[in-house]
Amino acid sequence: GQQLNQSPQSMFIQEGEDVSMNCTSSSIFNTWLWYKQDPGEGPVLLIALYKAGELTSNGRLTAQFGITRKDSFLNISASIPSDVGIYFCAGPDLKTSYDKVIFGPGTSLSVIP
Amino acid sequence: EAGVAQSPRYKIIEKRQSVAFWCNPISGHATLYWYQQILGQGPKLLIQFQNNGVVDDSQLPKDRFSAERLKGVDSTLKIQPAKLEDSAVYLCASSSKGLARSGELFFGEGSRLTVL
């Protein structure tokens, strides 16, 4: 099946700084999804991207669907303590005809007040 | 709208014992997923149901894991016998899109299993 890679694996930043993380794959995706997982909770969808080149914002979060359809990035502006968590990129596996969603390994974000 | 409910939240067992996890998806959601999340890794799909039928169980260790979704609503995931490497969080998710390609899943809080 398809696989996703994320970088960086972890980040430690000061409150107020901007954050950038990305997700890559060796094969194309038609949908890119960004989820956040708070400690002790299940992942929650932040942003969904459905078109190559699409740039979508959700508050301080901005995500882009790469033109090659093999990558996506997520930016967080002016980070705050509640941004702490693990950010996963995900997408439906194109090798299946149903909604089989696969996840990357995640980027762990720590925000220092 | 009530979210995805899972129980128990935490379970500690010894290896070779059995354990069962329960999930009640969001009302009306036809698709139900069980993911395994090992510490430091992303969720890995174990089994996916569409209504009460299995659409994908390719990564389910069928010699020890089983899952069912009777009546197309709630679901149970069982492990028997458990191994040390089964220590993980078991996440249940549901989706209202059926076979559409949206990927928008709603997750429960997870059931954390520790095997000693």
Coordinates of N, CA and C in Angstrom, one line a residue:
Chain A
G1 N 0.8 -1.2 0.0 CA 0.0 0.0 0.0 C 0.8 1.3 0.0
Q2 N 0.2 2.4 -0.1 CA 0.9 3.7 -0.1 C 1.4 4.0 1.3
Q3 N 2.5 4.8 1.4 CA 3.1 5.1 2.7 C 3.3 6.6 2.7
L4 N 3.3 7.2 3.9 CA 3.5 8.6 4.1 C 4.7 8.8 5.0
N5 N 5.4 9.9 4.7 CA 6.6 10.3 5.6 C 6.3 11.7 6.1
Q6 N 6.7 12.0 7.3 CA 6.6 13.3 7.8 C 7.9 13.8 8.4
S7 N 8.1 15.1 8.3 CA 9.2 15.8 8.9 C 8.9 17.2 9.3
P8 N 9.5 17.7 10.4 CA 10.4 16.9 11.3 C 9.6 15.9 12.1
Q9 N 10.4 15.0 12.8 CA 9.7 14.0 13.7 C 9.2 14.7 14.9
S10 N 10.0 15.8 15.4 CA 9.5 16.5 16.6 C 10.1 17.9 16.5
M11 N 9.4 18.8 17.2 CA 9.7 20.3 17.2 C 9.5 20.8 18.5
F12 N 10.5 21.7 18.9 CA 10.3 22.4 20.2 C 10.5 23.9 19.8
I13 N 9.4 24.7 20.1 CA 9.4 26.1 19.6 C 9.0 26.9 20.8
Q14 N 9.3 28.2 20.7 CA 8.8 29.2 21.6 C 7.4 29.7 21.3
E15 N 6.6 30.0 22.2 CA 5.3 30.5 22.0 C 5.4 31.8 21.1
G16 N 4.6 31.9 20.2 CA 4.6 33.0 19.3 C 5.3 32.8 18.0
E17 N 6.1 31.7 17.9 CA 6.8 31.4 16.7 C 5.9 30.7 15.7
D18 N 6.3 30.8 14.4 CA 5.6 30.1 13.3 C 6.2 28.7 13.2
V19 N 5.4 27.8 12.7 CA 5.8 26.4 12.6 C 5.5 25.9 11.2
S20 N 6.4 25.1 10.7 CA 6.1 24.5 9.3 C 6.5 23.0 9.4
M21 N 5.6 22.2 8.9 CA 5.9 20.8 8.8 C 5.4 20.2 7.5
N22 N 6.0 19.1 7.0 CA 5.5 18.6 5.8 C 5.4 17.1 5.7
C23 N 4.7 16.7 4.7 CA 4.4 15.3 4.5 C 4.7 14.9 3.1
T24 N 5.3 13.8 2.8 CA 5.6 13.3 1.5 C 5.3 11.9 1.3
S25 N 5.1 11.5 0.0 CA 4.8 10.2 -0.4 C 5.5 9.9 -1.7
S26 N 5.8 8.6 -1.9 CA 6.4 8.2 -3.2 C 5.4 8.0 -4.3
S27 N 4.1 8.0 -3.9 CA 3.0 7.9 -4.8 C 2.0 9.0 -4.6
I28 N 1.2 9.2 -5.6 CA 0.3 10.4 -5.5 C -0.9 10.1 -4.6
F29 N -1.5 11.2 -4.1 CA -2.7 11.1 -3.4 C -3.7 12.1 -4.0
N30 N -5.0 11.8 -3.9 CA -6.0 12.7 -4.4 C -6.6 13.6 -3.3
T31 N -6.3 13.2 -2.1 CA -6.8 13.9 -0.9 C -5.7 14.0 0.1
W32 N -5.5 15.1 0.7 CA -4.5 15.2 1.8 C -5.3 15.7 3.0
L33 N -5.0 15.1 4.2 CA -5.7 15.5 5.4 C -4.7 15.7 6.5
W34 N -5.0 16.7 7.3 CA -4.1 17.0 8.5 C -5.0 16.8 9.7
Y35 N -4.5 15.9 10.6 CA -5.2 15.7 11.9 C -4.2 16.1 13.0
K36 N -4.9 16.5 14.2 CA -4.1 16.7 15.4 C -4.6 15.8 16.5
Q37 N -3.6 15.3 17.2 CA -3.9 14.4 18.4 C -3.4 15.0 19.6
D38 N -4.3 15.4 20.5 CA -3.9 15.9 21.9 C -3.6 14.7 22.7
P39 N -2.8 14.9 23.8 CA -2.4 13.8 24.7 C -3.7 13.1 25.2
G40 N -3.7 11.7 25.1 CA -4.8 11.0 25.7 C -6.1 11.1 24.9
E41 N -6.1 11.6 23.7 CA -7.3 11.8 22.9 C -7.1 11.1 21.5
G42 N -8.2 11.0 20.8 CA -8.1 10.6 19.4 C -7.8 11.7 18.5
P43 N -7.3 11.4 17.3 CA -7.0 12.5 16.3 C -8.3 13.3 15.9
V44 N -8.1 14.5 15.6 CA -9.2 15.4 15.2 C -8.8 16.0 13.8
L45 N -9.7 16.0 12.9 CA -9.4 16.6 11.6 C -9.3 18.1 11.7
L46 N -8.2 18.6 11.1 CA -7.9 20.1 11.1 C -8.3 20.7 9.7
I47 N -7.7 20.1 8.7 CA -7.9 20.6 7.4 C -7.9 19.5 6.4
A48 N -8.7 19.6 5.4 CA -8.8 18.6 4.3 C -8.6 19.3 3.0
L49 N -7.7 18.7 2.1 CA -7.4 19.3 0.8 C -7.7 18.3 -0.3
Y50 N -8.4 18.8 -1.3 CA -9.0 17.9 -2.3 C -8.5 18.1 -3.7
K51 N -7.7 19.2 -3.9 CA -7.3 19.6 -5.3 C -5.8 20.0 -5.3
A52 N -5.1 19.5 -6.3 CA -3.6 19.8 -6.4 C -3.5 21.3 -6.5
G53 N -2.5 21.8 -5.7 CA -2.3 23.3 -5.6 C -3.1 24.0 -4.6
E54 N -4.2 23.4 -4.1 CA -5.1 24.0 -3.2 C -4.4 24.5 -1.9
L55 N -4.7 25.7 -1.5 CA -4.2 26.3 -0.3 C -5.4 26.6 0.6
T56 N -5.5 26.1 1.8 CA -6.6 26.2 2.7 C -6.2 26.7 4.0
S57 N -7.0 27.6 4.6 CA -6.7 28.1 6.0 C -7.8 27.7 6.9
N58 N -7.4 27.5 8.2 CA -8.4 27.3 9.3 C -7.8 28.0 10.5
G59 N -8.2 29.3 10.6 CA -7.6 30.1 11.7 C -6.2 30.4 11.5
R60 N -5.3 30.0 12.4 CA -3.9 30.2 12.3 C -3.2 29.1 11.5
L61 N -4.0 28.1 11.0 CA -3.4 27.0 10.3 C -3.6 27.2 8.8
T62 N -2.6 26.9 8.0 CA -2.6 26.9 6.6 C -2.0 25.7 6.0
A63 N -2.7 25.0 5.1 CA -2.2 23.8 4.5 C -2.2 23.9 3.0
Q64 N -1.3 23.2 2.3 CA -1.3 23.2 0.9 C -1.2 21.8 0.3
F65 N -1.9 21.6 -0.7 CA -1.8 20.3 -1.5 C -0.8 20.5 -2.6
G66 N 0.3 19.8 -2.5 CA 1.4 20.0 -3.5 C 1.0 19.7 -4.9
I67 N 1.6 20.5 -5.8 CA 1.2 20.3 -7.3 C 1.6 19.0 -7.8
T68 N 2.6 18.3 -7.3 CA 3.0 17.0 -7.8 C 2.0 15.9 -7.2
R69 N 1.2 16.3 -6.3 CA 0.2 15.4 -5.5 C 1.0 14.4 -4.7
K70 N 2.3 14.6 -4.5 CA 3.0 13.7 -3.6 C 3.5 14.4 -2.3
D71 N 3.0 15.6 -2.1 CA 3.4 16.2 -0.8 C 2.4 17.2 -0.4
S72 N 2.5 17.6 0.9 CA 1.6 18.6 1.5 C 2.4 19.2 2.7
F73 N 2.1 20.5 3.0 CA 2.6 21.1 4.1 C 1.6 21.7 5.0
L74 N 1.9 21.9 6.3 CA 1.0 22.5 7.2 C 1.8 23.6 8.0
N75 N 1.3 24.8 8.0 CA 1.9 25.9 8.7 C 1.0 26.4 9.8
I76 N 1.6 26.7 11.0 CA 0.9 27.2 12.1 C 1.5 28.6 12.4
S77 N 0.8 29.6 12.4 CA 1.3 30.9 12.7 C 1.1 31.3 14.2
A78 N 2.0 32.1 14.7 CA 1.9 32.6 16.1 C 1.5 31.5 17.1
S79 N 2.3 30.5 17.3 CA 2.0 29.3 18.1 C 1.6 29.7 19.5
I80 N 0.7 28.9 20.1 CA 0.2 29.1 21.5 C 0.3 27.8 22.2
P81 N 0.3 27.7 23.5 CA 0.5 26.5 24.2 C -0.5 25.4 23.8
S82 N -1.7 25.7 23.5 CA -2.7 24.7 23.1 C -2.4 24.0 21.7
D83 N -1.4 24.5 21.0 CA -1.0 23.9 19.8 C -0.2 22.6 20.0
V84 N 0.2 22.4 21.3 CA 1.0 21.2 21.6 C 0.2 19.9 21.2
G85 N 0.9 19.0 20.6 CA 0.2 17.7 20.2 C 1.0 17.1 19.1
I86 N 0.4 16.0 18.6 CA 1.0 15.3 17.4 C 0.2 15.6 16.2
Y87 N 0.8 16.0 15.1 CA 0.1 16.3 13.9 C 0.4 15.2 12.9
F88 N -0.7 14.7 12.3 CA -0.6 13.6 11.4 C -1.1 14.1 10.0
C89 N -0.4 13.7 9.0 CA -1.0 13.8 7.6 C -1.6 12.5 7.3
A90 N -2.6 12.5 6.5 CA -3.3 11.3 6.1 C -3.9 11.4 4.8
G91 N -4.3 10.3 4.2 CA -5.0 10.3 2.9 C -5.6 9.0 2.6
P92 N -6.7 9.0 1.7 CA -7.2 7.7 1.3 C -6.3 7.0 0.3
D93 N -6.1 5.7 0.6 CA -5.2 4.9 -0.2 C -5.8 4.7 -1.6
L94 N -5.1 5.2 -2.7 CA -5.6 5.1 -4.0 C -5.6 3.7 -4.6
K95 N -5.0 2.7 -3.9 CA -5.0 1.3 -4.3 C -6.2 0.6 -3.9
T96 N -7.1 1.3 -3.2 CA -8.4 0.7 -2.8 C -9.5 1.5 -3.3
S97 N -10.7 0.9 -3.5 CA -11.8 1.6 -4.0 C -12.7 2.1 -2.9
Y98 N -12.3 1.9 -1.7 CA -13.1 2.4 -0.6 C -12.3 3.4 0.2
D99 N -12.9 4.0 1.3 CA -12.3 5.1 2.0 C -11.3 4.6 3.0
K100 N -10.2 3.9 2.6 CA -9.2 3.4 3.5 C -8.2 4.5 3.7
V101 N -8.2 5.0 5.0 CA -7.3 6.2 5.3 C -6.1 5.7 5.9
I102 N -4.9 6.1 5.4 CA -3.6 5.8 6.0 C -3.0 7.0 6.6
F103 N -2.2 6.8 7.6 CA -1.7 7.9 8.4 C -0.1 7.9 8.3
G104 N 0.4 9.1 8.4 CA 1.9 9.2 8.5 C 2.3 9.0 9.9
P105 N 3.6 9.0 10.2 CA 4.1 8.7 11.6 C 3.9 9.9 12.5
G106 N 3.6 11.1 12.0 CA 3.4 12.2 12.9 C 4.6 13.1 13.2
T107 N 4.2 14.4 13.5 CA 5.2 15.4 13.9 C 4.7 15.8 15.3
S108 N 5.6 15.6 16.3 CA 5.3 16.0 17.7 C 5.7 17.5 17.9
L109 N 4.8 18.3 18.3 CA 5.0 19.7 18.6 C 5.0 20.1 20.0
S110 N 6.0 20.7 20.5 CA 6.0 21.2 21.9 C 6.2 22.7 21.8
V111 N 5.4 23.4 22.6 CA 5.5 24.9 22.6 C 5.9 25.3 24.0
I112 N 7.0 26.1 24.1 CA 7.6 26.6 25.3 C 7.0 28.0 25.6
P113 N 6.3 28.1 26.7 CA 5.7 29.4 27.0 C 6.7 30.5 27.2
Chain B
E1 N -24.4 16.6 18.9 CA -24.3 15.2 18.4 C -23.2 14.5 19.2
A2 N -23.6 13.3 19.7 CA -22.7 12.5 20.5 C -21.5 12.0 19.7
G3 N -20.3 11.9 20.3 CA -19.2 11.5 19.5 C -19.1 10.0 19.5
V4 N -17.9 9.5 19.1 CA -17.6 8.0 19.1 C -17.3 7.6 20.5
A5 N -18.0 6.6 21.0 CA -17.7 6.2 22.4 C -16.9 4.9 22.4
Q6 N -15.9 4.8 23.3 CA -15.1 3.6 23.4 C -15.0 3.2 24.9
S7 N -14.9 1.9 25.1 CA -14.6 1.4 26.4 C -13.9 0.1 26.4
P8 N -13.1 -0.2 27.4 CA -12.7 0.7 28.5 C -11.6 1.6 28.0
R9 N -11.3 2.7 28.8 CA -10.3 3.6 28.4 C -8.9 3.0 28.7
Y10 N -8.8 2.2 29.7 CA -7.5 1.6 30.0 C -7.7 0.1 30.4
K11 N -6.7 -0.7 30.0 CA -6.8 -2.1 30.4 C -5.4 -2.6 30.5
I12 N -5.1 -3.3 31.6 CA -3.8 -3.9 31.9 C -4.0 -5.4 32.0
I13 N -3.4 -6.2 31.2 CA -3.5 -7.7 31.3 C -2.1 -8.3 31.2
E14 N -2.1 -9.6 31.5 CA -0.8 -10.3 31.3 C -0.9 -11.0 29.9
K15 N 0.3 -11.3 29.4 CA 0.4 -11.9 28.1 C -0.3 -13.3 28.2
R16 N -0.9 -13.6 27.1 CA -1.7 -14.8 26.9 C -3.1 -14.7 27.4
Q17 N -3.4 -13.6 28.1 CA -4.8 -13.4 28.5 C -5.6 -12.8 27.3
S18 N -6.9 -12.6 27.5 CA -7.7 -12.1 26.4 C -8.3 -10.7 26.9
V19 N -8.7 -9.9 25.9 CA -9.3 -8.6 26.2 C -10.2 -8.2 25.0
A20 N -11.2 -7.4 25.4 CA -12.2 -7.0 24.4 C -12.4 -5.5 24.5
F21 N -12.5 -4.8 23.4 CA -12.8 -3.4 23.3 C -14.1 -3.2 22.6
W22 N -14.8 -2.2 23.1 CA -16.1 -1.9 22.5 C -16.1 -0.5 21.9
C23 N -16.9 -0.3 20.8 CA -17.0 1.0 20.2 C -18.4 1.2 19.7
N24 N -18.9 2.4 20.0 CA -20.2 2.8 19.5 C -20.0 4.1 18.6
P25 N -20.2 4.0 17.3 CA -19.9 5.1 16.4 C -21.0 6.2 16.5
I26 N -20.7 7.3 15.8 CA -21.7 8.3 15.7 C -22.9 7.8 15.0
S27 N -24.1 8.2 15.5 CA -25.3 7.6 14.9 C -25.4 7.9 13.4
G28 N -25.7 6.9 12.7 CA -25.9 7.1 11.2 C -24.7 6.9 10.4
H29 N -23.5 6.8 11.1 CA -22.3 6.6 10.3 C -22.2 5.1 9.9
A30 N -22.0 4.9 8.6 CA -22.0 3.6 8.0 C -20.7 2.9 8.1
T31 N -19.6 3.7 8.1 CA -18.3 3.1 8.1 C -17.6 3.2 9.4
L32 N -17.1 2.1 9.9 CA -16.4 2.0 11.2 C -15.0 1.4 11.0
Y33 N -14.0 2.0 11.7 CA -12.6 1.7 11.6 C -12.1 1.3 13.0
W34 N -11.2 0.3 13.0 CA -10.4 0.1 14.2 C -8.9 0.3 13.8
Y35 N -8.2 1.2 14.5 CA -6.8 1.5 14.3 C -6.0 1.0 15.5
Q36 N -4.8 0.6 15.3 CA -3.9 0.4 16.4 C -2.8 1.4 16.3
Q37 N -2.6 2.1 17.5 CA -1.5 3.1 17.5 C -0.5 2.7 18.6
I38 N 0.7 2.3 18.1 CA 1.8 2.0 19.0 C 2.5 3.3 19.4
L39 N 3.0 3.4 20.6 CA 3.6 4.6 21.1 C 4.6 5.2 20.1
G40 N 4.5 6.4 19.7 CA 5.4 7.1 18.8 C 5.2 6.8 17.4
Q41 N 4.1 6.2 17.0 CA 3.8 5.9 15.6 C 2.4 6.4 15.3
G42 N 2.1 6.5 14.0 CA 0.8 6.9 13.5 C -0.2 5.7 13.6
P43 N -1.5 6.0 13.6 CA -2.5 4.9 13.6 C -2.3 4.0 12.4
K44 N -2.5 2.7 12.7 CA -2.4 1.7 11.6 C -3.8 1.0 11.5
L45 N -4.4 1.0 10.3 CA -5.7 0.4 10.2 C -5.6 -1.1 10.4
L46 N -6.5 -1.6 11.3 CA -6.6 -3.1 11.5 C -7.8 -3.6 10.7
I47 N -8.9 -3.0 10.8 CA -10.1 -3.5 10.1 C -11.1 -2.3 9.9
Q48 N -11.8 -2.4 8.7 CA -12.8 -1.4 8.3 C -14.1 -2.1 7.9
F49 N -15.2 -1.6 8.5 CA -16.5 -2.1 8.2 C -17.3 -1.1 7.4
Q50 N -18.1 -1.6 6.5 CA -19.1 -0.8 5.8 C -20.4 -1.4 6.2
N51 N -21.2 -0.7 7.0 CA -22.4 -1.3 7.7 C -21.9 -2.5 8.5
N52 N -22.4 -3.7 8.3 CA -21.9 -4.8 9.1 C -21.0 -5.7 8.3
G53 N -20.5 -5.3 7.1 CA -19.6 -6.1 6.3 C -18.2 -5.6 6.4
V54 N -17.2 -6.5 6.3 CA -15.8 -6.1 6.4 C -15.4 -5.8 4.9
V55 N -14.8 -4.5 4.8 CA -14.2 -4.1 3.5 C -12.7 -4.3 3.5
D56 N -12.0 -4.3 4.7 CA -10.6 -4.4 4.7 C -10.2 -4.9 6.0
D57 N -9.5 -6.1 6.1 CA -8.9 -6.6 7.3 C -7.5 -7.1 7.0
S58 N -6.9 -6.5 6.0 CA -5.6 -7.1 5.5 C -4.5 -7.0 6.5
Q59 N -4.6 -6.0 7.5 CA -3.5 -5.9 8.5 C -4.0 -6.4 9.8
L60 N -5.0 -7.1 9.9 CA -5.5 -7.7 11.2 C -4.8 -9.0 11.4
P61 N -4.1 -9.2 12.5 CA -3.5 -10.5 12.8 C -4.6 -11.5 13.2
K62 N -5.1 -12.2 12.2 CA -6.3 -13.0 12.4 C -6.1 -14.2 13.3
D63 N -4.8 -14.6 13.6 CA -4.6 -15.7 14.5 C -5.0 -15.3 15.9
R64 N -5.0 -14.0 16.2 CA -5.3 -13.6 17.6 C -6.3 -12.5 17.7
F65 N -6.5 -11.7 16.6 CA -7.4 -10.6 16.7 C -8.7 -11.0 15.9
S66 N -9.8 -10.5 16.5 CA -11.1 -10.7 15.8 C -12.0 -9.5 16.1
A67 N -12.9 -9.2 15.1 CA -13.7 -8.0 15.3 C -15.1 -8.3 14.6
E68 N -16.1 -7.8 15.2 CA -17.4 -7.9 14.6 C -18.2 -6.6 14.8
R69 N -19.2 -6.4 13.9 CA -20.0 -5.3 13.9 C -21.4 -5.8 13.6
L70 N -22.1 -6.3 14.7 CA -23.4 -6.9 14.5 C -24.4 -5.7 14.3
K71 N -25.3 -6.0 13.4 CA -26.4 -5.0 13.1 C -25.9 -3.7 12.6
G72 N -24.6 -3.6 12.2 CA -24.1 -2.4 11.6 C -24.0 -1.2 12.4
V73 N -24.0 -1.4 13.7 CA -23.9 -0.2 14.6 C -22.6 -0.3 15.5
D74 N -22.7 -0.8 16.7 CA -21.5 -0.9 17.5 C -20.7 -2.1 17.1
S75 N -19.4 -2.0 17.6 CA -18.4 -3.0 17.2 C -17.6 -3.5 18.4
T76 N -17.1 -4.7 18.4 CA -16.2 -5.2 19.4 C -14.9 -5.7 18.7
L77 N -13.8 -5.4 19.3 CA -12.5 -5.9 18.9 C -11.9 -6.8 20.0
K78 N -11.5 -8.0 19.7 CA -11.0 -8.9 20.7 C -9.6 -9.3 20.3
I79 N -8.8 -9.5 21.4 CA -7.5 -10.1 21.2 C -7.4 -11.3 22.2
Q80 N -7.0 -12.4 21.6 CA -6.9 -13.6 22.3 C -6.0 -14.6 21.6
P81 N -4.8 -15.0 22.2 CA -4.2 -14.5 23.4 C -3.3 -13.3 23.1
A82 N -3.2 -12.4 24.1 CA -2.5 -11.1 23.9 C -1.0 -11.4 24.0
K83 N -0.2 -10.6 23.2 CA 1.3 -10.7 23.3 C 1.8 -9.3 23.7
L84 N 3.0 -9.3 24.1 CA 3.6 -8.0 24.6 C 3.5 -6.9 23.6
E85 N 3.7 -7.3 22.3 CA 3.7 -6.3 21.2 C 2.3 -5.7 20.9
D86 N 1.3 -6.3 21.6 CA -0.1 -5.7 21.4 C -0.3 -4.5 22.2
S87 N 0.6 -4.1 23.1 CA 0.5 -2.9 23.9 C 0.4 -1.7 23.0
A88 N -0.7 -1.0 23.1 CA -1.0 0.1 22.1 C -2.3 0.8 22.5
V89 N -2.6 1.8 21.8 CA -3.9 2.4 22.0 C -4.7 2.0 20.8
Y90 N -5.9 1.5 21.1 CA -6.8 1.0 20.0 C -7.9 2.1 19.8
L91 N -7.8 2.7 18.6 CA -8.7 3.8 18.3 C -9.8 3.3 17.4
C92 N -11.0 3.7 17.7 CA -12.2 3.5 16.8 C -12.6 4.8 16.2
A93 N -12.9 4.7 14.9 CA -13.4 5.9 14.2 C -14.6 5.5 13.3
S94 N -15.3 6.6 13.0 CA -16.5 6.3 12.1 C -16.5 7.5 11.1
S95 N -17.2 7.2 10.0 CA -17.4 8.1 8.9 C -18.7 8.0 8.3
S96 N -19.3 9.2 7.9 CA -20.6 9.2 7.3 C -20.6 9.1 5.8
K97 N -19.4 9.1 5.2 CA -19.3 9.2 3.8 C -19.4 7.8 3.1
G98 N -19.5 6.8 3.8 CA -19.6 5.5 3.2 C -18.5 5.2 2.3
L99 N -18.7 4.9 1.0 CA -17.6 4.5 0.1 C -17.0 5.8 -0.6
A100 N -17.5 7.0 -0.3 CA -17.0 8.2 -0.9 C -15.6 8.4 -0.4
R101 N -14.8 9.1 -1.2 CA -13.4 9.3 -0.9 C -13.1 10.6 -0.2
S102 N -13.6 10.7 1.1 CA -13.4 12.0 1.8 C -12.3 11.9 2.8
G103 N -12.2 10.8 3.5 CA -11.2 10.6 4.5 C -11.4 11.3 5.8
E104 N -12.6 11.9 6.0 CA -12.9 12.7 7.2 C -13.4 11.7 8.2
L105 N -12.6 11.3 9.2 CA -12.9 10.3 10.2 C -13.1 11.0 11.5
F106 N -14.0 10.5 12.3 CA -14.3 11.0 13.7 C -13.8 9.9 14.6
F107 N -12.9 10.2 15.5 CA -12.3 9.2 16.4 C -12.8 9.3 17.8
G108 N -12.8 8.1 18.4 CA -13.1 8.1 19.9 C -11.8 8.4 20.6
E109 N -11.9 8.4 22.0 CA -10.7 8.7 22.8 C -9.7 7.6 22.8
G110 N -10.1 6.4 22.4 CA -9.1 5.3 22.4 C -9.2 4.4 23.7
S111 N -8.7 3.2 23.5 CA -8.6 2.3 24.6 C -7.1 1.9 24.7
R112 N -6.5 2.3 25.8 CA -5.0 2.0 26.0 C -4.8 0.6 26.6
L113 N -4.1 -0.3 25.9 CA -3.9 -1.6 26.4 C -2.4 -1.8 26.8
T114 N -2.2 -2.3 28.0 CA -0.8 -2.6 28.4 C -0.8 -4.1 28.7
V115 N 0.1 -4.8 28.0 CA 0.3 -6.2 28.2 C 1.6 -6.5 28.9
L116 N 1.5 -7.1 30.1 CA 2.7 -7.4 30.9 C 3.2 -8.8 30.8

